[in-house]
Phi, psi and omega in degrees: 000317181294321179294318179297320178294318177301313181292322178296314178298321178295319179294318177296318177300316180296318179293323183285328187260008184305317184285350179244023187295341177294341178280348185253024179263207182288353179167164181294136180211173178291151178288120184273334182230161181295129178266356176283126177076252185091159180278162179299321181293324176297314179296319180296317180297316179297318180297318180294320177298313181292331180303320183263338187241019188298327176296322178291321179297321178297317179296318179291327176293319177297318178297317179296318178295323177296315179296316180295320179291323176295318178297319179294319179295322177295320178295320179292321181294323183281347180261000000 
């Protein structure tokens, strides 16, 4: 039951975060490809990755948001 719930939450996380997947990489970066639409295989691959790695993806997303907020605060301070 726990394993099925873990996988279900991961699949839901993957489907929900597909358009923001650039935040879950090695660090925040510009969006390199169009996040509008995408092919079914791209969405399926992202969902499968998140199904098994969603706790790690959440941590990398929090880290990316922290870096972006710090960068934004530095930009406001410098202007």
